[in-house]
Amino acid sequence: MITREEIAEILRKYDLGKLAIGTLGSHSALNIFKGAKEEGFKTVSICKKSDAIIYKKFPLADEIIFVENFSELLKDKIQEKLRELNTVLIPHGSFTAYLSTEEITDRLYVPMLGNRQLLHWEADRERQKKWLSKAGLKLPRTFKKPEEIDTLVIAKLPGAKGGKGYFLANSPKAFQKKVNEMIKRGLLGKGDVARIHLQEYILGVNVYPHYFSSIIGNDVEFLGVDRRYESAVDTIGRIPAEEQLEIGINPTYTIVGNIPITLRESLLPELIRMGDNVVKASKEIAPPGIIGPFCLETVITDSLEIYTFEISARIVAGTNVGIGTSPYAYLRYGEKMYMGRRIALEIKNAVKEKRVNEIVT
Ligand code: AMP
Ligand code: AMP
């Protein structure tokens, strides 16, 4: 684990008056770059050649470092270049999708906005459960063995990206049948079966609230909400039940995009308290706790119970729905505030108060 002292040492060589904001060119990069530019920072995109067209059409990256694949971020030459540019990296979903937790915590010698220690809590389902329970959140039940299944469960494959390959089962028998099918179709290795995570399926709607834990402002801000648009589960309702049965449709959850939502105002108090409590718990498990953006992945039932099935302690791509503004960011900041810009503003305030050390690890 790269220590805060090592990062402080790197920062001492930085020109803090000329910080650049950098990230991998995917996921929420446009959101981050636009926000950085609006707050007066230079931007650096580590970009795949095949994606360069994005930054031609949306000229928001002042520097582009081309790579074949994102794991090249670990190369000494690229890290040196980033430090030379006084870069603060903003981690997002593509970091954990294309690099391992250890690679990020142990080998990335570039200051990152966020708390690297929490990555270990986020990546491990058991630790995540401990963290969220400590914060008093309601979680779906989990099942240690398929034999224990006594209700509808969602089976999550290890390392599945964006919900790809998840499936549902409502009994040990149904589970076995689906597993056999998946193995036959080559979607699952025999060795993976024991690592499938079984979680109670919560019947309700998906709600993903976006928060910002400000170290400089000493507050947890509620800045937006989205739901996901997933293929093929979000279209199944368009096919009549009879045909669904005929073709044996199984819902899959491949993320395609996000849709903004506003919530019943009466749901806000609990969601806001949940964000506060998650930050409070994070300070106990990994001081100084969450730094910057995070998101709770929840399902809200028809009796308005809020279940949390995951946390992301970094910017989520769902905040892209707020680029420009979102109702909740507007309520707090007025016009033109969104997660990418909120991040840049935190860095700007940290520079002003000479507290950059407190927001990067
Ligand atoms: P990508 O760089 O598009 O492959 O995305 C990296 C990771 O972030 C993948 O695991 C995706 O599932 C996740 N991701 C990308 N875009 C979104 C989105 N709009 N909403 C939620 N998750 C996303
Ligand atoms: P994830 O990859 O964990 O973000 O989940 C992918 C999809 O599965 C999302 O549409 C979630 O809403 C859905 N999902 C995950 N866990 C549950 C659960 N316990 N109950 C209902 N839906 C879930």
Tab-separated table of C-alpha atoms and ligand atoms in Angstrom:
chain	number	residue	atom	x	y	z
A	1	MET	CA	0.000	0.000	0.000
A	2	ILE	CA	1.403	3.374	-1.022
A	3	THR	CA	1.456	5.501	2.138
A	4	ARG	CA	0.119	9.007	2.548
A	5	GLU	CA	3.664	10.063	3.401
A	6	GLU	CA	4.877	8.830	-0.007
A	7	ILE	CA	2.103	10.778	-1.730
A	8	ALA	CA	2.913	13.856	0.362
A	9	GLU	CA	6.517	13.528	-0.820
A	10	ILE	CA	5.360	13.531	-4.462
A	11	LEU	CA	3.125	16.530	-3.799
A	12	ARG	CA	6.042	18.476	-2.367
A	13	LYS	CA	7.598	18.364	-5.837
A	14	TYR	CA	4.374	19.538	-7.489
A	15	ASP	CA	3.673	23.088	-8.544
A	16	LEU	CA	0.353	23.421	-6.718
A	17	GLY	CA	-0.452	26.574	-8.651
A	18	LYS	CA	-0.432	24.524	-11.846
A	19	LEU	CA	-2.289	21.359	-10.938
A	20	ALA	CA	-3.822	19.318	-13.734
A	21	ILE	CA	-6.802	17.006	-13.359
A	22	GLY	CA	-6.369	13.665	-15.066
A	23	THR	CA	-8.251	10.444	-15.574
A	24	LEU	CA	-8.712	7.474	-17.883
A	25	GLY	CA	-10.630	8.496	-20.994
A	26	SER	CA	-13.864	6.592	-20.371
A	27	HIS	CA	-16.790	6.288	-17.931
A	28	SER	CA	-17.189	9.823	-16.450
A	29	ALA	CA	-14.116	11.447	-17.992
A	30	LEU	CA	-16.029	14.090	-19.962
A	31	ASN	CA	-17.918	15.046	-16.802
A	32	ILE	CA	-14.633	15.328	-14.869
A	33	PHE	CA	-12.823	17.278	-17.608
A	34	LYS	CA	-15.621	19.756	-18.172
A	35	GLY	CA	-15.797	20.423	-14.439
A	36	ALA	CA	-12.032	20.812	-14.231
A	37	LYS	CA	-11.976	23.337	-17.045
A	38	GLU	CA	-14.843	25.323	-15.571
A	39	GLU	CA	-12.802	25.674	-12.391
A	40	GLY	CA	-9.689	26.680	-14.358
A	41	PHE	CA	-7.614	23.481	-14.315
A	42	LYS	CA	-5.672	21.845	-17.123
A	43	THR	CA	-6.848	18.348	-18.027
A	44	VAL	CA	-5.057	15.127	-18.953
A	45	SER	CA	-6.726	12.144	-20.589
A	46	ILE	CA	-5.106	8.724	-20.663
A	47	CYS	CA	-6.865	7.605	-23.765
A	48	LYS	CA	-7.122	4.540	-25.990
A	49	LYS	CA	-6.291	5.386	-29.616
A	50	SER	CA	-9.582	3.872	-30.686
A	51	ASP	CA	-11.445	6.381	-28.481
A	52	ALA	CA	-9.560	9.513	-29.558
A	53	ILE	CA	-12.547	10.677	-31.576
A	54	ILE	CA	-14.347	11.520	-28.313
A	55	TYR	CA	-11.792	14.164	-27.431
A	56	LYS	CA	-11.804	15.546	-30.954
A	57	LYS	CA	-15.536	16.074	-30.876
A	58	PHE	CA	-15.497	17.253	-27.266
A	59	PRO	CA	-12.194	19.132	-26.962
A	60	LEU	CA	-11.909	18.993	-23.177
A	61	ALA	CA	-8.544	17.251	-22.793
A	62	ASP	CA	-5.554	19.607	-22.883
A	63	GLU	CA	-3.104	16.705	-22.869
A	64	ILE	CA	-3.771	13.270	-24.266
A	65	ILE	CA	-1.567	10.323	-23.372
A	66	PHE	CA	-2.328	7.509	-25.795
A	67	VAL	CA	-2.282	3.896	-24.645
A	68	GLU	CA	-3.260	0.561	-26.174
A	69	ASN	CA	-5.080	-0.410	-23.019
A	70	PHE	CA	-5.758	1.213	-19.664
A	71	SER	CA	-3.454	-1.060	-17.669
A	72	GLU	CA	-0.572	0.903	-19.221
A	73	LEU	CA	-1.348	3.553	-16.635
A	74	LEU	CA	0.996	1.556	-14.403
A	75	LYS	CA	3.989	2.046	-16.718
A	76	ASP	CA	6.754	4.130	-15.135
A	77	LYS	CA	6.985	6.382	-18.166
A	78	ILE	CA	3.310	7.266	-18.035
A	79	GLN	CA	3.328	7.828	-14.286
A	80	GLU	CA	6.361	10.080	-14.668
A	81	LYS	CA	4.616	12.085	-17.351
A	82	LEU	CA	1.551	12.492	-15.118
A	83	ARG	CA	3.677	13.717	-12.213
A	84	GLU	CA	5.520	16.069	-14.535
A	85	LEU	CA	2.154	17.600	-15.446
A	86	ASN	CA	1.290	17.993	-11.704
A	87	THR	CA	-1.631	15.638	-12.152
A	88	VAL	CA	-4.208	14.721	-9.560
A	89	LEU	CA	-5.946	11.569	-10.782
A	90	ILE	CA	-9.694	11.129	-10.388
A	91	PRO	CA	-10.517	7.417	-10.089
A	92	HIS	CA	-13.715	6.138	-11.706
A	93	GLY	CA	-15.287	2.826	-12.708
A	94	SER	CA	-12.784	2.085	-15.465
A	95	PHE	CA	-9.939	2.106	-12.928
A	96	THR	CA	-11.352	-0.847	-11.016
A	97	ALA	CA	-12.628	-2.489	-14.209
A	98	TYR	CA	-9.256	-2.559	-15.943
A	99	LEU	CA	-6.795	-2.556	-13.015
A	100	SER	CA	-6.780	-4.676	-9.887
A	101	THR	CA	-7.290	-3.127	-6.461
A	102	GLU	CA	-3.684	-3.999	-5.568
A	103	GLU	CA	-2.352	-2.346	-8.704
A	104	ILE	CA	-4.148	0.846	-7.763
A	105	THR	CA	-3.207	0.833	-4.080
A	106	ASP	CA	0.383	-0.418	-4.429
A	107	ARG	CA	1.727	0.677	-7.797
A	108	LEU	CA	0.135	3.952	-8.803
A	109	TYR	CA	2.510	6.677	-7.619
A	110	VAL	CA	0.338	9.601	-8.658
A	111	PRO	CA	-1.796	11.529	-6.131
A	112	MET	CA	-5.445	10.449	-6.371
A	113	LEU	CA	-8.498	12.265	-5.085
A	114	GLY	CA	-10.017	9.698	-2.744
A	115	ASN	CA	-9.069	7.210	-0.054
A	116	ARG	CA	-7.144	4.258	-1.482
A	117	GLN	CA	-7.663	2.177	1.639
A	118	LEU	CA	-11.403	2.122	1.070
A	119	LEU	CA	-10.849	0.359	-2.255
A	120	HIS	CA	-10.108	-2.787	-0.278
A	121	TRP	CA	-13.386	-2.377	1.579
A	122	GLU	CA	-15.300	-1.755	-1.589
A	123	ALA	CA	-13.827	-4.661	-3.544
A	124	ASP	CA	-14.573	-7.321	-0.924
A	125	ARG	CA	-18.256	-8.197	-0.466
A	126	GLU	CA	-17.851	-9.290	3.151
A	127	ARG	CA	-16.043	-6.123	4.163
A	128	GLN	CA	-18.538	-4.028	2.228
A	129	LYS	CA	-21.346	-5.683	4.149
A	130	LYS	CA	-19.592	-4.910	7.438
A	131	TRP	CA	-19.173	-1.274	6.449
A	132	LEU	CA	-22.766	-0.760	5.328
A	133	SER	CA	-24.180	-2.594	8.350
A	134	LYS	CA	-22.055	-0.466	10.634
A	135	ALA	CA	-23.728	2.552	8.998
A	136	GLY	CA	-27.105	1.066	9.917
A	137	LEU	CA	-28.269	0.501	6.319
A	138	LYS	CA	-30.790	-2.155	5.367
A	139	LEU	CA	-29.121	-4.823	3.220
A	140	PRO	CA	-30.553	-7.714	1.196
A	141	ARG	CA	-30.045	-11.104	2.874
A	142	THR	CA	-27.156	-13.158	1.517
A	143	PHE	CA	-26.966	-16.935	1.191
A	144	LYS	CA	-23.790	-18.897	1.865
A	145	LYS	CA	-24.848	-21.983	-0.112
A	146	PRO	CA	-27.321	-22.574	-2.971
A	147	GLU	CA	-29.085	-25.137	-0.742
A	148	GLU	CA	-30.164	-22.254	1.502
A	149	ILE	CA	-32.130	-20.477	-1.246
A	150	ASP	CA	-35.702	-20.018	0.042
A	151	THR	CA	-36.745	-16.912	-1.873
A	152	LEU	CA	-35.972	-15.205	-5.179
A	153	VAL	CA	-32.210	-14.526	-5.352
A	154	ILE	CA	-29.943	-12.714	-7.747
A	155	ALA	CA	-26.772	-14.670	-8.518
A	156	LYS	CA	-23.779	-12.427	-9.095
A	157	LEU	CA	-20.809	-13.844	-10.904
A	158	PRO	CA	-17.367	-13.039	-9.512
A	159	GLY	CA	-15.797	-10.107	-11.302
A	160	ALA	CA	-18.832	-9.644	-13.550
A	161	LYS	CA	-18.631	-6.282	-15.226
A	162	GLY	CA	-21.734	-4.150	-15.228
A	163	GLY	CA	-24.048	-6.943	-14.175
A	164	LYS	CA	-23.275	-9.023	-17.256
A	165	GLY	CA	-24.216	-12.656	-16.733
A	166	TYR	CA	-26.195	-12.186	-13.514
A	167	PHE	CA	-29.215	-14.460	-13.229
A	168	LEU	CA	-32.193	-15.087	-10.975
A	169	ALA	CA	-33.273	-18.285	-9.212
A	170	ASN	CA	-35.944	-19.040	-6.636
A	171	SER	CA	-34.901	-22.478	-5.354
A	172	PRO	CA	-31.782	-24.670	-5.094
A	173	LYS	CA	-33.116	-26.687	-8.024
A	174	ALA	CA	-33.671	-23.678	-10.260
A	175	PHE	CA	-30.222	-22.423	-9.341
A	176	GLN	CA	-28.588	-25.706	-10.389
A	177	LYS	CA	-30.499	-25.731	-13.655
A	178	LYS	CA	-29.378	-22.204	-14.544
A	179	VAL	CA	-25.785	-22.917	-13.560
A	180	ASN	CA	-25.716	-25.948	-15.838
A	181	GLU	CA	-27.126	-23.859	-18.683
A	182	MET	CA	-24.553	-21.132	-18.111
A	183	ILE	CA	-21.698	-23.641	-18.100
A	184	LYS	CA	-23.004	-25.202	-21.292
A	185	ARG	CA	-23.165	-21.790	-22.944
A	186	GLY	CA	-19.595	-21.049	-21.848
A	187	LEU	CA	-20.666	-18.106	-19.689
A	188	LEU	CA	-19.445	-19.691	-16.489
A	189	GLY	CA	-16.421	-21.829	-15.614
A	190	LYS	CA	-17.006	-24.829	-13.342
A	191	GLY	CA	-14.493	-23.391	-10.877
A	192	ASP	CA	-16.502	-20.153	-10.583
A	193	VAL	CA	-19.656	-21.785	-9.222
A	194	ALA	CA	-18.465	-21.764	-5.614
A	195	ARG	CA	-17.678	-18.058	-5.924
A	196	ILE	CA	-21.124	-16.975	-7.076
A	197	HIS	CA	-22.593	-14.460	-4.653
A	198	LEU	CA	-26.239	-15.105	-3.778
A	199	GLN	CA	-28.286	-12.153	-2.669
A	200	GLU	CA	-31.981	-11.825	-1.892
A	201	TYR	CA	-33.662	-10.206	-4.894
A	202	ILE	CA	-35.427	-7.059	-3.735
A	203	LEU	CA	-38.545	-6.293	-5.715
A	204	GLY	CA	-38.634	-2.554	-6.252
A	205	VAL	CA	-37.112	0.193	-8.318
A	206	ASN	CA	-33.435	1.058	-8.639
A	207	VAL	CA	-32.356	4.347	-7.145
A	208	TYR	CA	-28.737	5.507	-7.152
A	209	PRO	CA	-28.187	8.633	-5.025
A	210	HIS	CA	-24.939	10.557	-5.600
A	211	TYR	CA	-23.121	12.140	-2.669
A	212	PHE	CA	-20.010	14.229	-2.171
A	213	SER	CA	-18.058	13.960	1.060
A	214	SER	CA	-16.225	17.253	1.364
A	215	ILE	CA	-13.152	17.243	3.587
A	216	ILE	CA	-12.605	20.965	3.082
A	217	GLY	CA	-16.263	21.875	3.714
A	218	ASN	CA	-16.699	19.167	6.399
A	219	ASP	CA	-20.074	18.094	5.008
A	220	VAL	CA	-21.770	15.358	2.987
A	221	GLU	CA	-23.645	16.826	0.025
A	222	PHE	CA	-26.551	15.229	-1.820
A	223	LEU	CA	-26.061	16.162	-5.472
A	224	GLY	CA	-28.169	13.958	-7.705
A	225	VAL	CA	-29.951	10.675	-8.384
A	226	ASP	CA	-30.080	8.357	-11.364
A	227	ARG	CA	-31.353	4.969	-12.355
A	228	ARG	CA	-29.667	2.661	-14.798
A	229	TYR	CA	-30.756	1.676	-18.247
A	230	GLU	CA	-29.829	-1.953	-18.621
A	231	SER	CA	-29.933	-4.384	-21.488
A	232	ALA	CA	-31.900	-6.564	-21.645
A	233	VAL	CA	-33.760	-6.352	-18.323
A	234	ASP	CA	-35.246	-2.916	-19.038
A	235	THR	CA	-36.958	-4.123	-22.168
A	236	ILE	CA	-38.378	-7.431	-21.007
A	237	GLY	CA	-41.677	-5.780	-20.142
A	238	ARG	CA	-42.193	-5.017	-23.833
A	239	ILE	CA	-42.465	-8.680	-24.651
A	240	PRO	CA	-45.691	-10.432	-23.603
A	241	ALA	CA	-45.278	-13.083	-20.888
A	242	GLU	CA	-46.250	-15.899	-23.213
A	243	GLU	CA	-43.434	-15.153	-25.657
A	244	GLN	CA	-41.022	-14.657	-22.775
A	245	LEU	CA	-41.737	-18.199	-21.668
A	246	GLU	CA	-41.530	-19.513	-25.220
A	247	ILE	CA	-38.019	-18.185	-25.820
A	248	GLY	CA	-36.854	-18.792	-22.237
A	249	ILE	CA	-35.753	-15.208	-21.668
A	250	ASN	CA	-33.381	-14.577	-18.774
A	251	PRO	CA	-32.858	-11.026	-17.585
A	252	THR	CA	-29.334	-9.685	-18.061
A	253	TYR	CA	-28.074	-6.386	-16.669
A	254	THR	CA	-25.555	-4.939	-19.100
A	255	ILE	CA	-25.332	-1.240	-18.416
A	256	VAL	CA	-26.006	0.960	-21.443
A	257	GLY	CA	-26.707	4.335	-19.873
A	258	ASN	CA	-28.414	6.238	-17.070
A	259	ILE	CA	-31.629	8.160	-16.549
A	260	PRO	CA	-31.996	11.082	-14.107
A	261	ILE	CA	-34.619	10.909	-11.389
A	262	THR	CA	-36.099	13.181	-8.806
A	263	LEU	CA	-37.506	11.549	-5.717
A	264	ARG	CA	-40.510	11.977	-3.500
A	265	GLU	CA	-39.346	14.622	-1.082
A	266	SER	CA	-40.374	12.414	1.830
A	267	LEU	CA	-37.669	9.916	0.806
A	268	LEU	CA	-34.909	12.502	1.099
A	269	PRO	CA	-34.429	12.535	4.891
A	270	GLU	CA	-33.559	8.854	5.041
A	271	LEU	CA	-31.341	8.941	1.951
A	272	ILE	CA	-29.487	11.970	3.288
A	273	ARG	CA	-28.996	10.310	6.689
A	274	MET	CA	-27.771	7.154	4.964
A	275	GLY	CA	-25.051	9.166	3.198
A	276	ASP	CA	-24.017	10.838	6.450
A	277	ASN	CA	-23.874	7.501	8.266
A	278	VAL	CA	-21.846	5.783	5.570
A	279	VAL	CA	-19.265	8.571	5.795
A	280	LYS	CA	-19.255	8.363	9.604
A	281	ALA	CA	-18.653	4.596	9.439
A	282	SER	CA	-15.926	5.040	6.806
A	283	LYS	CA	-14.006	7.323	9.159
A	284	GLU	CA	-13.874	4.505	11.694
A	285	ILE	CA	-12.836	1.750	9.305
A	286	ALA	CA	-10.347	3.707	7.191
A	287	PRO	CA	-9.556	7.240	8.397
A	288	PRO	CA	-10.095	9.900	7.103
A	289	GLY	CA	-13.038	8.060	5.506
A	290	ILE	CA	-14.563	8.775	2.128
A	291	ILE	CA	-12.968	11.674	0.299
A	292	GLY	CA	-15.110	13.144	-2.472
A	293	PRO	CA	-17.811	11.458	-4.549
A	294	PHE	CA	-19.610	8.244	-3.678
A	295	CYS	CA	-22.854	6.472	-4.532
A	296	LEU	CA	-25.178	4.018	-2.844
A	297	GLU	CA	-26.866	1.466	-5.066
A	298	THR	CA	-30.332	0.967	-3.681
A	299	VAL	CA	-33.648	-0.655	-4.417
A	300	ILE	CA	-36.773	0.999	-3.006
A	301	THR	CA	-39.762	-1.278	-2.433
A	302	ASP	CA	-43.468	-0.480	-2.666
A	303	SER	CA	-43.548	-0.040	1.112
A	304	LEU	CA	-40.780	2.563	0.639
A	305	GLU	CA	-38.121	0.511	2.340
A	306	ILE	CA	-34.668	1.370	1.066
A	307	TYR	CA	-32.268	-1.558	0.574
A	308	THR	CA	-28.628	-0.913	-0.274
A	309	PHE	CA	-26.886	-3.614	-2.258
A	310	GLU	CA	-23.615	-1.887	-3.021
A	311	ILE	CA	-21.481	1.206	-2.508
A	312	SER	CA	-19.066	2.899	-4.904
A	313	ALA	CA	-16.593	5.129	-3.069
A	314	ARG	CA	-15.735	7.169	-6.173
A	315	ILE	CA	-17.525	9.041	-8.924
A	316	VAL	CA	-20.176	6.886	-10.643
A	317	ALA	CA	-21.101	7.275	-14.299
A	318	GLY	CA	-24.681	7.918	-13.220
A	319	THR	CA	-23.546	11.432	-12.272
A	320	ASN	CA	-23.192	12.088	-16.013
A	321	VAL	CA	-26.927	12.719	-16.027
A	322	GLY	CA	-26.158	15.865	-14.030
A	323	ILE	CA	-23.571	17.385	-16.394
A	324	GLY	CA	-24.636	21.024	-16.536
A	325	THR	CA	-26.810	20.732	-13.505
A	326	SER	CA	-29.144	18.420	-11.611
A	327	PRO	CA	-32.131	19.431	-9.504
A	328	TYR	CA	-30.360	18.683	-6.223
A	329	ALA	CA	-27.060	20.305	-7.208
A	330	TYR	CA	-29.109	23.299	-8.352
A	331	LEU	CA	-30.917	23.480	-5.031
A	332	ARG	CA	-27.618	23.658	-3.209
A	333	TYR	CA	-25.376	25.602	-5.578
A	334	GLY	CA	-27.552	27.315	-8.121
A	335	GLU	CA	-26.684	26.874	-11.749
A	336	LYS	CA	-23.912	24.853	-13.341
A	337	MET	CA	-22.840	22.501	-10.585
A	338	TYR	CA	-22.326	18.786	-11.181
A	339	MET	CA	-20.059	16.065	-9.870
A	340	GLY	CA	-17.099	16.728	-12.193
A	341	ARG	CA	-17.152	20.372	-11.275
A	342	ARG	CA	-17.704	19.675	-7.569
A	343	ILE	CA	-14.523	17.586	-7.589
A	344	ALA	CA	-12.546	20.391	-9.218
A	345	LEU	CA	-13.990	22.909	-6.760
A	346	GLU	CA	-12.838	20.760	-3.817
A	347	ILE	CA	-9.321	20.654	-5.261
A	348	LYS	CA	-9.380	24.399	-5.855
A	349	ASN	CA	-10.497	25.063	-2.282
A	350	ALA	CA	-7.854	22.680	-0.958
A	351	VAL	CA	-5.150	24.559	-2.872
A	352	LYS	CA	-6.439	27.868	-1.508
A	353	GLU	CA	-6.377	26.582	2.059
A	354	LYS	CA	-3.075	24.682	1.565
A	355	ARG	CA	-4.806	21.398	2.419
A	356	VAL	CA	-4.246	19.376	-0.765
A	357	ASN	CA	-2.574	16.678	1.343
A	358	GLU	CA	-5.873	16.019	3.080
A	359	ILE	CA	-7.838	15.142	-0.048
A	360	VAL	CA	-5.409	12.936	-1.954
A	361	THR	CA	-3.877	9.586	-1.088
B	1	AMP	P1	-16.140	1.149	-19.471
B	1	AMP	O1	-14.875	1.965	-19.459
B	1	AMP	O2	-17.263	1.731	-20.265
B	1	AMP	O3	-15.857	-0.292	-19.855
B	1	AMP	O4	-16.690	1.112	-17.976
B	1	AMP	C1	-15.929	0.690	-16.892
B	1	AMP	C2	-16.813	0.127	-15.809
B	1	AMP	O5	-17.752	1.085	-15.355
B	1	AMP	C3	-17.611	-1.069	-16.273
B	1	AMP	O6	-17.519	-2.049	-15.251
B	1	AMP	C4	-19.027	-0.571	-16.408
B	1	AMP	O7	-19.938	-1.537	-15.986
B	1	AMP	C5	-19.088	0.630	-15.500
B	1	AMP	N1	-19.894	1.661	-16.166
B	1	AMP	C6	-19.581	2.294	-17.313
B	1	AMP	N2	-20.504	3.169	-17.662
B	1	AMP	C7	-21.456	3.097	-16.707
B	1	AMP	C8	-22.692	3.766	-16.503
B	1	AMP	N3	-23.126	4.679	-17.374
B	1	AMP	N4	-23.403	3.483	-15.385
B	1	AMP	C9	-22.960	2.565	-14.529
B	1	AMP	N5	-21.820	1.885	-14.678
B	1	AMP	C10	-21.059	2.145	-15.733
B	2	AMP	P1	-24.685	-4.500	-9.829
B	2	AMP	O1	-23.727	-5.080	-10.844
B	2	AMP	O2	-24.472	-5.084	-8.465
B	2	AMP	O3	-24.633	-3.020	-9.821
B	2	AMP	O4	-26.158	-4.907	-10.247
B	2	AMP	C1	-26.617	-5.007	-11.581
B	2	AMP	C2	-28.129	-5.023	-11.629
B	2	AMP	O5	-28.689	-5.987	-10.758
B	2	AMP	C3	-28.802	-3.715	-11.257
B	2	AMP	O6	-29.879	-3.493	-12.119
B	2	AMP	C4	-29.333	-3.917	-9.906
B	2	AMP	O7	-30.473	-3.177	-9.687
B	2	AMP	C5	-29.669	-5.387	-9.925
B	2	AMP	N1	-29.518	-5.872	-8.547
B	2	AMP	C6	-28.353	-6.121	-7.914
B	2	AMP	N2	-28.578	-6.610	-6.667
B	2	AMP	C7	-29.924	-6.648	-6.517
B	2	AMP	C8	-30.786	-7.062	-5.460
B	2	AMP	N3	-30.292	-7.535	-4.303
B	2	AMP	N4	-32.129	-6.974	-5.661
B	2	AMP	C9	-32.621	-6.522	-6.833
B	2	AMP	N5	-31.862	-6.133	-7.859
B	2	AMP	C10	-30.531	-6.188	-7.723
